[in-house]
Coordinates of C-alpha atoms in Angstrom, one line a residue:
Chain M
M1 CA 2.9 -3.3 82.9
S2 CA 1.1 -1.5 80.1
S3 CA -1.9 -1.1 82.3
V4 CA 0.2 0.7 84.9
F5 CA 1.4 3.1 82.2
E6 CA -2.1 3.5 81.0
R7 CA -3.4 4.3 84.5
M8 CA -0.7 7.0 84.8
L9 CA -1.6 8.6 81.4
E10 CA -5.3 8.4 82.3
S11 CA -4.6 10.3 85.6
L12 CA -2.9 13.1 83.7
R13 CA -5.7 13.3 81.2
N14 CA -7.6 15.3 83.8
W15 CA -4.8 17.9 83.7
N16 CA -6.4 21.3 84.0
G17 CA -4.4 24.1 82.3
A18 CA -5.6 26.8 84.7
L19 CA -5.4 24.8 87.9
D20 CA -2.4 22.5 87.4
G21 CA -0.7 25.1 85.3
W22 CA -0.7 27.6 88.1
I23 CA 0.5 25.0 90.6
V24 CA 3.5 24.2 88.4
V25 CA 4.2 27.9 87.9
A26 CA 4.2 28.4 91.6
G27 CA 6.5 25.4 92.1
V28 CA 9.0 26.5 89.4
L29 CA 9.1 30.1 90.8
C30 CA 9.6 28.8 94.3
A31 CA 12.4 26.4 93.2
A32 CA 14.2 29.0 91.2
A33 CA 14.1 31.6 94.0
C34 CA 15.3 29.0 96.5
A35 CA 18.1 27.7 94.2
L36 CA 19.5 31.2 93.7
V37 CA 20.2 31.9 97.3
G38 CA 20.7 28.2 98.1
S39 CA 23.7 28.0 95.8
F40 CA 25.5 30.5 98.0
L41 CA 24.5 28.6 101.2
V42 CA 25.9 25.4 99.8
L43 CA 29.2 27.0 98.8
R44 CA 29.6 28.7 102.1
R45 CA 29.0 25.3 103.8
M46 CA 26.1 26.9 105.6
S47 CA 23.3 24.6 104.4
M48 CA 22.2 24.1 108.0
M49 CA 21.8 27.9 108.3
G50 CA 19.1 27.6 105.5
D51 CA 17.5 25.0 107.7
A52 CA 17.7 27.2 110.8
I53 CA 16.4 30.4 109.2
S54 CA 13.5 28.7 107.4
H55 CA 12.4 27.3 110.7
A56 CA 13.1 30.4 112.7
V57 CA 10.9 32.6 110.4
L58 CA 7.9 30.9 111.8
P59 CA 7.6 33.0 115.0
G60 CA 8.0 36.1 112.8
L61 CA 5.1 34.9 110.6
A62 CA 2.9 33.9 113.6
V63 CA 3.4 37.3 115.2
A64 CA 2.4 39.0 112.0
F65 CA -0.7 36.7 111.7
L66 CA -1.7 37.6 115.2
M67 CA -1.1 41.3 114.8
T68 CA -2.7 41.8 111.3
G69 CA -5.1 38.9 111.1
S70 CA -4.2 38.3 107.5
R71 CA -1.7 36.2 105.6
A72 CA -0.7 38.6 102.8
S73 CA 1.0 41.6 104.1
L74 CA 4.2 43.5 104.1
P75 CA 4.5 43.3 107.9
M76 CA 4.6 39.5 107.6
F77 CA 7.6 39.7 105.3
M78 CA 9.3 42.2 107.6
G79 CA 8.6 40.1 110.7
A80 CA 10.1 37.1 108.9
A81 CA 13.1 39.0 107.7
I82 CA 13.8 40.2 111.2
A83 CA 13.4 36.7 112.7
G84 CA 15.8 35.4 110.0
V85 CA 18.5 37.9 110.7
L86 CA 18.1 37.5 114.4
T87 CA 18.7 33.8 114.0
A88 CA 21.9 34.5 112.2
M89 CA 23.0 37.0 114.8
F90 CA 22.0 34.8 117.8
T91 CA 23.9 31.9 116.3
E92 CA 27.0 34.0 115.9
W93 CA 26.7 35.6 119.3
I94 CA 26.2 32.3 121.2
R95 CA 29.2 30.7 119.3
G96 CA 31.3 33.8 120.1
A97 CA 30.2 33.9 123.7
G98 CA 31.3 30.5 124.9
K99 CA 32.2 26.9 124.3
V100 CA 29.3 26.2 121.9
D101 CA 30.2 25.2 118.3
E102 CA 28.3 26.6 115.4
G103 CA 26.2 23.5 114.9
A104 CA 25.1 23.4 118.5
S105 CA 24.4 27.1 118.7
M106 CA 22.3 26.9 115.5
G107 CA 20.5 24.0 116.9
V108 CA 19.7 25.9 120.1
V109 CA 18.5 29.0 118.4
F110 CA 16.4 27.6 115.6
T111 CA 14.6 24.9 117.6
A112 CA 13.7 27.4 120.3
L113 CA 12.4 29.9 117.8
F114 CA 10.6 27.2 115.8
A115 CA 8.9 25.9 119.0
L116 CA 7.9 29.4 119.9
G117 CA 6.5 29.8 116.3
L118 CA 4.6 26.6 116.5
L119 CA 3.0 27.5 119.8
L120 CA 2.0 30.9 118.3
V121 CA 0.6 29.3 115.2
V122 CA -1.5 26.9 117.1
Q123 CA -2.7 29.9 119.1
A124 CA -3.3 31.9 116.0
A125 CA -5.2 29.1 114.3
D126 CA -8.2 29.8 116.6
H127 CA -8.4 33.3 115.2
V128 CA -6.9 33.2 111.8
D129 CA -7.5 30.8 108.9
L130 CA -4.2 29.0 109.3
D131 CA -3.5 25.3 109.2
P132 CA -0.6 24.1 111.3
G133 CA -0.2 21.3 108.8
C134 CA 0.7 23.9 106.3
V135 CA 3.9 24.4 108.3
L136 CA 4.9 20.9 107.4
Y137 CA 4.2 20.6 103.7
G138 CA 2.7 23.8 102.5
A139 CA -0.5 24.0 100.4
I140 CA 0.7 24.4 96.9
E141 CA -2.5 22.6 95.6
L142 CA -4.5 25.6 96.9
T143 CA -2.5 28.0 94.8
P144 CA -5.1 28.7 92.1
L145 CA -7.9 29.3 94.6
D146 CA -6.7 32.6 96.0
T147 CA -6.2 35.1 93.1
V148 CA -5.6 38.8 92.7
R149 CA -6.7 40.7 89.7
V150 CA -3.7 42.2 87.9
G151 CA -4.1 44.0 84.6
G152 CA -7.3 42.1 83.7
Y153 CA -5.9 38.7 84.7
D154 CA -6.6 36.6 87.7
I155 CA -3.2 35.7 89.1
P156 CA -2.8 33.6 92.2
R157 CA -1.5 35.6 95.1
V158 CA 1.2 32.9 95.8
V159 CA 2.5 33.2 92.3
L160 CA 2.8 37.0 92.7
T161 CA 4.6 36.6 96.0
L162 CA 7.0 34.0 94.7
G163 CA 7.6 36.0 91.6
T164 CA 8.4 39.1 93.5
V165 CA 10.9 37.3 95.7
L166 CA 12.5 35.6 92.7
V167 CA 13.0 39.1 91.0
L168 CA 14.4 40.4 94.3
N169 CA 16.9 37.5 94.6
L170 CA 17.8 37.8 90.9
T171 CA 18.4 41.6 91.2
C172 CA 20.6 41.2 94.3
V173 CA 22.6 38.3 92.9
L174 CA 23.1 40.1 89.5
L175 CA 24.0 43.5 91.1
L176 CA 26.2 42.0 93.8
Y177 CA 27.5 39.0 92.0
K178 CA 31.2 39.6 92.5
E179 CA 30.7 40.8 96.1
L180 CA 28.8 37.6 96.9
K181 CA 31.4 35.5 95.1
I182 CA 34.4 36.9 96.9
S183 CA 32.8 37.0 100.3
S184 CA 31.7 33.4 99.9
F185 CA 35.1 32.3 98.7
D186 CA 37.5 34.3 100.9
P187 CA 35.7 36.5 103.4
A188 CA 39.0 37.8 104.9
L189 CA 40.3 39.0 101.6
A190 CA 36.9 40.5 100.8
T191 CA 37.0 42.5 104.0
T192 CA 40.5 43.8 103.4
L193 CA 39.4 44.9 99.9
G194 CA 36.6 47.0 101.4
I195 CA 33.8 44.5 100.6
N196 CA 32.4 43.9 104.1
A197 CA 31.9 40.1 104.3
R198 CA 29.8 40.4 107.4
L199 CA 27.4 42.8 105.6
M200 CA 27.1 40.3 102.7
H201 CA 26.5 37.5 105.1
Y202 CA 23.5 39.3 106.7
L203 CA 22.2 40.4 103.2
L204 CA 22.2 36.7 102.2
M205 CA 20.5 35.7 105.4
T206 CA 17.8 38.3 104.8
L207 CA 17.3 37.0 101.3
V208 CA 17.1 33.4 102.7
A209 CA 14.5 34.5 105.2
L210 CA 12.4 36.3 102.7
T211 CA 12.6 33.4 100.3
A212 CA 11.6 31.0 103.1
V213 CA 8.5 33.1 103.9
A214 CA 7.5 33.3 100.2
A215 CA 7.9 29.5 99.9
F216 CA 6.1 28.9 103.2
E217 CA 2.6 28.7 101.7
S218 CA 3.8 26.6 98.7
V219 CA 6.1 24.0 100.1
G220 CA 5.9 24.6 103.8
N221 CA 8.5 25.3 106.4
I222 CA 10.4 22.0 106.3
L223 CA 10.4 21.1 102.6
V224 CA 11.8 24.6 101.7
V225 CA 15.1 23.4 103.0
A226 CA 15.2 20.7 100.2
M227 CA 14.5 23.4 97.6
L228 CA 17.3 25.6 99.0
I229 CA 19.9 23.0 99.3
V230 CA 19.4 19.9 97.0
P231 CA 19.3 21.5 93.5
A232 CA 22.4 23.6 94.4
A233 CA 24.3 20.7 95.8
T234 CA 23.4 18.7 92.6
A235 CA 24.6 21.6 90.4
H236 CA 27.9 21.8 92.3
L237 CA 28.6 18.3 91.3
L238 CA 28.0 19.1 87.6
T239 CA 30.1 22.2 87.0
D240 CA 33.3 24.1 88.0
R241 CA 31.9 27.5 87.2
L242 CA 29.9 29.6 89.7
S243 CA 27.6 31.2 87.2
V244 CA 26.8 27.9 85.5
M245 CA 26.3 26.3 88.9
I246 CA 23.6 28.9 89.9
G247 CA 21.9 28.6 86.5
L248 CA 21.9 24.8 86.7
A249 CA 20.6 24.9 90.3
M250 CA 17.6 27.0 89.2
L251 CA 17.0 24.7 86.2
L252 CA 17.2 21.5 88.3
G253 CA 14.9 23.1 90.9
A254 CA 12.4 23.9 88.1
V255 CA 12.6 20.4 86.6
S256 CA 12.0 19.0 90.1
A257 CA 8.9 21.2 90.5
V258 CA 7.4 20.1 87.1
L259 CA 8.3 16.4 87.8
G260 CA 7.0 16.8 91.3
H261 CA 3.5 17.9 90.3
V262 CA 3.2 15.4 87.4
G263 CA 4.6 12.7 89.7
A264 CA 2.2 13.6 92.5
I265 CA -0.7 12.9 90.1
A266 CA 0.7 10.1 88.0
L267 CA 2.8 7.9 90.4
P268 CA 0.0 7.1 92.9
A269 CA -2.3 6.5 90.0
A270 CA 0.0 3.8 88.7
F271 CA -0.9 1.8 91.8
G272 CA -4.5 2.8 91.8
Y273 CA -4.3 5.6 94.5
E274 CA -5.5 9.2 94.6
S275 CA -2.9 11.9 93.8
T276 CA -0.5 12.8 96.6
N277 CA 1.2 15.9 98.0
T278 CA 3.0 18.0 95.3
A279 CA 5.5 19.7 97.6
G280 CA 6.6 16.4 99.0
M281 CA 7.0 15.0 95.5
M282 CA 9.0 18.1 94.4
A283 CA 11.5 17.5 97.3
L284 CA 11.6 13.8 96.5
M285 CA 12.3 14.5 92.8
S286 CA 15.1 16.9 93.6
G287 CA 16.6 14.2 95.8
L288 CA 16.2 11.7 93.0
L289 CA 18.1 14.0 90.6
F290 CA 20.8 14.4 93.2
A291 CA 21.1 10.6 93.5
L292 CA 21.3 10.2 89.7
T293 CA 24.0 12.8 89.6
I294 CA 26.0 11.2 92.4
V295 CA 26.0 7.9 90.5
F296 CA 26.1 9.0 86.8
G297 CA 27.7 12.5 87.1
P298 CA 30.3 13.2 84.4
R299 CA 33.2 14.0 86.6
H300 CA 32.4 13.5 90.3
G301 CA 30.0 10.6 89.7
L302 CA 30.6 7.2 91.2
L303 CA 30.6 5.5 87.8
S304 CA 33.0 7.9 86.1
R305 CA 35.4 7.7 89.1
L306 CA 35.3 4.0 89.0
R307 CA 36.0 4.1 85.3
A308 CA 38.9 6.5 85.9
R309 CA 40.4 4.2 88.5
N310 CA 40.2 1.1 86.2
S311 CA 41.7 2.8 83.1
Chain A
M1 CA 55.3 19.8 108.5
L2 CA 54.8 22.5 111.2
T3 CA 51.3 23.8 111.4
E4 CA 49.8 26.6 113.5
S5 CA 48.8 25.2 116.8
A6 CA 45.6 26.3 118.4
I7 CA 47.3 26.6 121.8
P8 CA 49.1 29.8 122.4
A9 CA 52.8 29.2 123.2
A10 CA 52.6 30.8 126.6
T11 CA 49.9 28.5 127.9
R12 CA 52.3 25.6 127.5
P13 CA 54.4 24.9 130.6
G14 CA 57.8 26.4 130.5
A15 CA 57.1 28.9 127.8
V16 CA 57.7 32.3 129.4
P17 CA 57.4 35.3 127.1
Q18 CA 60.6 37.2 127.1
P19 CA 60.8 41.0 127.4
S20 CA 61.2 42.8 124.1
V21 CA 64.8 43.6 122.9
T22 CA 64.7 46.0 120.0
V23 CA 68.0 46.3 118.3
E24 CA 66.9 49.1 116.0
T25 CA 66.4 52.2 118.0
E26 CA 65.7 54.8 115.3
G27 CA 62.4 53.1 114.5
R28 CA 61.0 54.1 117.9
D29 CA 59.7 57.5 116.8
H30 CA 57.1 56.0 114.5
S31 CA 58.0 57.9 111.4
P32 CA 55.1 58.5 108.9
D33 CA 57.3 57.1 106.1
S34 CA 57.2 53.7 107.6
P35 CA 55.0 51.3 105.6
L36 CA 53.8 49.8 108.8
S37 CA 54.1 51.2 112.3
I38 CA 52.6 49.3 115.2
H39 CA 52.4 51.1 118.6
D40 CA 51.9 49.1 121.8
M41 CA 49.4 46.7 120.2
T42 CA 47.8 44.0 122.4
V43 CA 45.4 41.4 121.0
A44 CA 43.3 38.9 123.0
Y45 CA 41.0 36.0 122.1
H46 CA 38.3 35.5 124.7
R47 CA 40.3 37.6 127.2
K48 CA 43.4 35.4 126.7
P49 CA 46.2 37.6 125.4
V50 CA 47.7 36.3 122.1
L51 CA 50.0 39.3 121.4
W52 CA 51.5 41.6 124.1
D53 CA 52.7 45.2 123.6
V54 CA 53.9 44.8 120.0
D55 CA 55.8 48.0 119.1
L56 CA 57.7 48.2 115.9
D57 CA 58.3 50.1 112.7
V58 CA 58.8 48.2 109.4
P59 CA 61.4 49.9 107.2
P60 CA 60.3 50.7 103.6
G61 CA 61.5 48.6 100.6
K62 CA 62.6 45.6 102.6
L63 CA 61.8 41.9 102.8
V64 CA 60.8 41.4 106.4
G65 CA 60.5 37.9 107.9
I66 CA 58.3 37.0 110.9
V67 CA 59.4 33.9 112.7
G68 CA 58.5 32.3 116.0
P69 CA 57.1 29.0 117.4
N70 CA 53.5 27.8 116.7
G71 CA 51.0 29.9 118.5
A72 CA 53.4 32.8 118.8
G73 CA 50.8 35.1 117.2
K74 CA 52.4 35.5 113.7
S75 CA 49.1 35.2 111.8
T76 CA 47.3 37.2 114.5
L77 CA 49.8 40.0 114.0
I78 CA 49.1 40.5 110.4
K79 CA 45.3 40.0 110.8
A80 CA 45.2 42.5 113.6
V81 CA 47.1 45.0 111.4
M82 CA 44.3 44.7 108.8
D83 CA 41.5 45.0 111.3
L84 CA 40.4 41.4 110.6
I85 CA 40.9 40.7 114.4
P86 CA 40.0 43.4 116.9
R87 CA 42.9 44.9 118.8
T88 CA 42.5 45.1 122.6
S89 CA 44.7 48.2 122.6
G90 CA 47.4 49.9 120.6
R91 CA 47.6 51.8 117.3
V92 CA 48.5 50.7 113.8
R93 CA 49.5 53.1 111.0
I94 CA 50.0 52.3 107.4
F95 CA 52.2 54.9 105.7
G96 CA 51.2 57.2 108.6
E97 CA 47.5 56.7 108.3
P98 CA 44.9 54.3 109.8
Y99 CA 44.4 51.0 107.9
R100 CA 40.9 51.8 106.7
K101 CA 42.2 54.9 104.8
Q102 CA 45.0 52.9 103.2
R103 CA 43.5 49.5 102.5
H104 CA 44.2 49.8 98.8
R105 CA 47.9 50.0 99.5
V106 CA 48.0 46.8 101.4
G107 CA 48.0 43.4 99.7
Y108 CA 47.2 40.2 101.6
V109 CA 48.2 36.6 100.9
P110 CA 46.3 34.5 103.4
Q111 CA 47.3 30.9 104.4
R112 CA 46.4 28.5 101.7
E113 CA 44.2 26.4 104.1
S114 CA 42.0 29.4 104.8
V115 CA 39.8 28.9 101.7
D116 CA 37.7 26.1 100.2
W117 CA 39.5 24.9 97.1
D118 CA 36.5 23.0 95.8
F119 CA 34.8 26.4 95.2
P120 CA 33.7 26.6 91.6
V121 CA 36.1 29.2 90.3
S122 CA 39.2 29.1 88.0
A123 CA 42.7 30.3 88.8
L124 CA 41.9 33.4 86.7
D125 CA 38.7 34.1 88.7
V126 CA 40.6 34.0 91.9
V127 CA 43.4 36.3 90.7
T128 CA 40.7 38.7 89.3
M129 CA 39.3 38.9 92.9
G130 CA 42.4 40.9 93.9
R131 CA 41.0 43.7 91.6
Y132 CA 37.4 43.7 93.1
G133 CA 38.2 46.5 95.6
R134 CA 39.3 48.8 92.8
I135 CA 36.4 47.9 90.5
G136 CA 33.9 49.1 93.1
W137 CA 30.5 48.0 94.4
F138 CA 27.9 46.9 91.9
K139 CA 30.2 47.2 88.9
P140 CA 30.8 44.1 86.8
V141 CA 34.2 42.5 86.1
L142 CA 35.3 43.6 82.6
R143 CA 37.7 42.1 80.1
R144 CA 40.5 44.5 81.0
H145 CA 40.3 43.4 84.6
R146 CA 40.8 39.8 83.5
E147 CA 43.7 40.9 81.3
I148 CA 45.5 42.3 84.3
A149 CA 44.8 39.0 86.1
R150 CA 46.2 37.1 83.2
H151 CA 49.4 39.2 83.3
A152 CA 49.8 38.4 86.9
L153 CA 49.4 34.7 86.3
E154 CA 52.1 35.0 83.6
R155 CA 54.4 36.7 86.1
V156 CA 54.1 33.7 88.5
G157 CA 54.5 31.3 85.6
I158 CA 51.1 29.6 85.5
A159 CA 49.3 31.5 82.7
D160 CA 48.6 28.1 81.0
L161 CA 46.5 27.0 84.0
A162 CA 44.3 30.1 84.0
H163 CA 41.0 28.3 83.3
R164 CA 41.6 25.3 85.5
Q165 CA 39.4 24.9 88.5
I166 CA 41.5 25.6 91.6
S167 CA 41.2 22.2 93.3
Q168 CA 43.0 20.8 90.2
L169 CA 46.1 22.9 90.9
S170 CA 49.1 21.5 92.9
G171 CA 49.9 23.1 96.2
G172 CA 52.6 25.2 94.7
Q173 CA 50.3 26.3 91.9
Q174 CA 47.6 27.3 94.4
Q175 CA 50.2 29.4 96.3
R176 CA 51.2 31.1 93.0
T177 CA 47.6 31.8 92.3
F178 CA 47.4 33.6 95.7
L179 CA 50.5 35.6 95.0
A180 CA 49.2 36.6 91.6
R181 CA 46.0 37.8 93.3
A182 CA 48.1 39.9 95.6
L183 CA 50.1 41.3 92.6
V184 CA 46.9 42.6 90.9
Q185 CA 46.1 44.6 94.1
E186 CA 49.1 46.7 93.1
A187 CA 49.8 47.4 96.8
D188 CA 52.9 49.1 98.4
L189 CA 52.9 46.8 101.5
Y190 CA 52.3 43.1 101.2
L191 CA 51.4 40.9 104.2
M192 CA 51.9 37.2 103.4
D193 CA 50.9 34.4 105.7
E194 CA 53.3 31.4 105.1
P195 CA 53.6 31.6 101.4
F196 CA 56.3 29.0 101.5
A197 CA 54.3 26.4 103.4
A198 CA 54.3 23.0 101.6
V199 CA 55.4 24.2 98.2
D200 CA 57.7 22.5 95.8
A201 CA 61.3 23.7 95.3
A202 CA 60.5 25.3 91.9
T203 CA 57.7 27.3 93.5
E204 CA 59.9 28.3 96.4
K205 CA 62.5 29.7 94.0
A206 CA 59.8 31.5 92.0
I207 CA 58.3 33.1 95.1
V208 CA 61.8 34.3 96.3
R209 CA 62.4 35.8 92.8
L210 CA 59.0 37.5 93.0
L211 CA 59.7 38.9 96.5
Q212 CA 63.0 40.3 95.2
D213 CA 61.2 41.9 92.2
L214 CA 58.8 43.5 94.6
R215 CA 61.6 44.9 96.7
S216 CA 63.3 46.3 93.6
A217 CA 60.1 48.1 92.8
G218 CA 60.2 49.7 96.3
K219 CA 57.5 47.5 97.8
T220 CA 57.7 46.2 101.4
C221 CA 56.8 42.6 102.2
L222 CA 56.1 41.2 105.6
V223 CA 56.3 37.4 105.4
V224 CA 55.4 34.8 108.0
H225 CA 58.0 32.1 107.7
H226 CA 58.7 28.8 109.3
D227 CA 62.0 27.5 107.9
L228 CA 64.8 28.9 110.0
Q229 CA 67.4 27.5 107.6
T230 CA 66.5 30.0 104.8
V231 CA 65.8 33.1 107.0
S232 CA 69.3 34.7 106.4
E233 CA 69.1 34.0 102.7
Y234 CA 65.6 35.4 102.1
F235 CA 65.0 38.3 104.5
D236 CA 66.7 41.7 105.1
H237 CA 64.9 42.3 108.3
L238 CA 63.5 40.0 110.9
I239 CA 60.9 40.0 113.6
L240 CA 61.3 37.3 116.2
L241 CA 57.9 36.8 117.8
N242 CA 56.6 34.8 120.7
M243 CA 53.6 36.7 121.9
R244 CA 55.9 39.6 122.4
V245 CA 58.5 40.9 119.9
V246 CA 61.6 39.2 121.2
A247 CA 63.8 41.0 118.7
H248 CA 63.5 43.1 115.6
G249 CA 66.0 44.5 113.2
P250 CA 68.4 43.7 110.4
T251 CA 68.6 39.9 110.0
A252 CA 72.4 40.0 110.4
E253 CA 72.1 41.6 113.8
V254 CA 69.1 39.9 115.3
F255 CA 69.3 36.3 113.9
T256 CA 71.5 35.1 116.8
H257 CA 71.5 32.0 118.9
E258 CA 70.6 34.0 122.0
N259 CA 67.5 35.6 120.3
L260 CA 66.5 32.3 118.9
H261 CA 66.8 30.7 122.3
K262 CA 64.6 33.5 123.7
T263 CA 62.0 33.0 121.0
Y264 CA 61.8 29.2 120.9
G265 CA 63.4 28.8 124.4
G266 CA 60.4 27.6 126.3
R267 CA 60.2 24.5 124.3
L268 CA 63.9 23.8 124.5
T269 CA 63.8 24.1 128.3
L270 CA 60.9 21.7 128.4
L271 CA 62.7 19.1 126.3
S272 CA 65.9 19.3 128.3
E273 CA 63.9 18.9 131.5
A274 CA 62.3 15.8 130.1
A275 CA 65.7 14.4 129.0
E276 CA 67.1 15.1 132.5
A277 CA 64.2 13.3 134.1
L278 CA 64.6 10.4 131.8
G279 CA 68.3 10.2 132.6
R280 CA 67.6 10.2 136.4
E281 CA 65.0 7.4 135.9
A282 CA 67.5 5.4 133.8
R283 CA 70.3 5.7 136.5
R284 CA 68.0 4.6 139.2
T285 CA 67.0 1.3 137.5

């Protein structure tokens, strides 16, 4: 047993402040940005919309790759935002047009767009330096390799992108906190008060799309869904106040990111293996925190409910 | 408990919408003083009409009940008035102007089931929301807004529950929270969708008292109601609705057996037909 522990410690002794540090920073920024918008998705019971949009931005990205031949550009973000909003609009439109429920219309729209995106990415991979595997689990480990010089410091490009989106999300949520709150809780009332719930819906969808793009290179197209939904769902079990829930979701996401990278290095080492994929471990850790909350949560947890029933 | 059915009444066999009989005739000229004036309004979902040619004026300072069978379009009527559902045709005026110019004068109490009560907000938070339209875009909620909300909670008798998460309120307390939220809107016309649904007797009394207070203050309340037993007691005016306005006027004049039969008649016919058929079957064997 002690040797297992020693092996884990040994693996972490190679921790490199510059390399691993930046990976953790990217993970934390990504988790925080996702948790901010994810909280509203969870509360609107639209978690699947996060799934749909994060998949559907792929064709937007691919078109931008093909058109500009680069991975870091404003057009890329715009393409993704347009694809995200189109997903939300198509979903609404198909549901309104006929006998297709929201789940099915979402399924139709995002799988079709994702498939189109995948085809385009495979096509683009011949011309642009783009790995289709990145779609699945991102490439957060490559974060420190691609840097931009800002004010005398070499800052990873991914960290800048994620930081920008986090600031954007924070600004929108802080400025439009009460508008987001009321249109999530009671869209009809919001609309009668002059706060257009539909407008807020599309604003949130745009933020989700931008966040999904920023997170794309770090955690990939699929695992971003975990970062959007799981910390927010965990936080919802822990508090009855919206502001606390959003803060907790960001914190839980950040903790998952740190544990994720540490775990990706140390856990396989315990069994004598090489380090594993950080993004996958981040998502796994957020799932673990959720499972712990479901069992040990103070009020909604299984144990406390069992105790309440027996007393 | 009766709940709103998804099937419009007229798609059921035997339910034939009756032509409109308007007792009150002076309301036909659509005076600008009327808190709510609806002119030839038709509303359809997926091209299936839900409301036909609704044409009425609501008199000011009155408690007005809307009754009719499930699927008669009662909720649709008030939602269409507030532009929450598009109108196929017709015109709505609130104090003589279109709704979008008068939205601050209209308070809305939606059906209790329309929101997620697990949402992480307190009763006070929900009541404060009634103020959001007046606070304005981007501006934060301040202490004085919460003071107004606390006052409203006092008026409906649940100030002590202000900080409780809303799923931990009883049905009656949730309904009172919604009413308090409408109060802080400080409207002149209130549209209430079944405020009496599934509430305890104490809450029902409290709501009636509140409605009477509002009327004394010159406000007009349009209330969707299900319990025919209490109609005469609670409401000055009545709208009998079954896709069309069957009758509309002072309760004493329009709350008659004949009008009720016209409003709910389809279903009664169906029931008596079934009974007759059963009787024939019984005689034969």
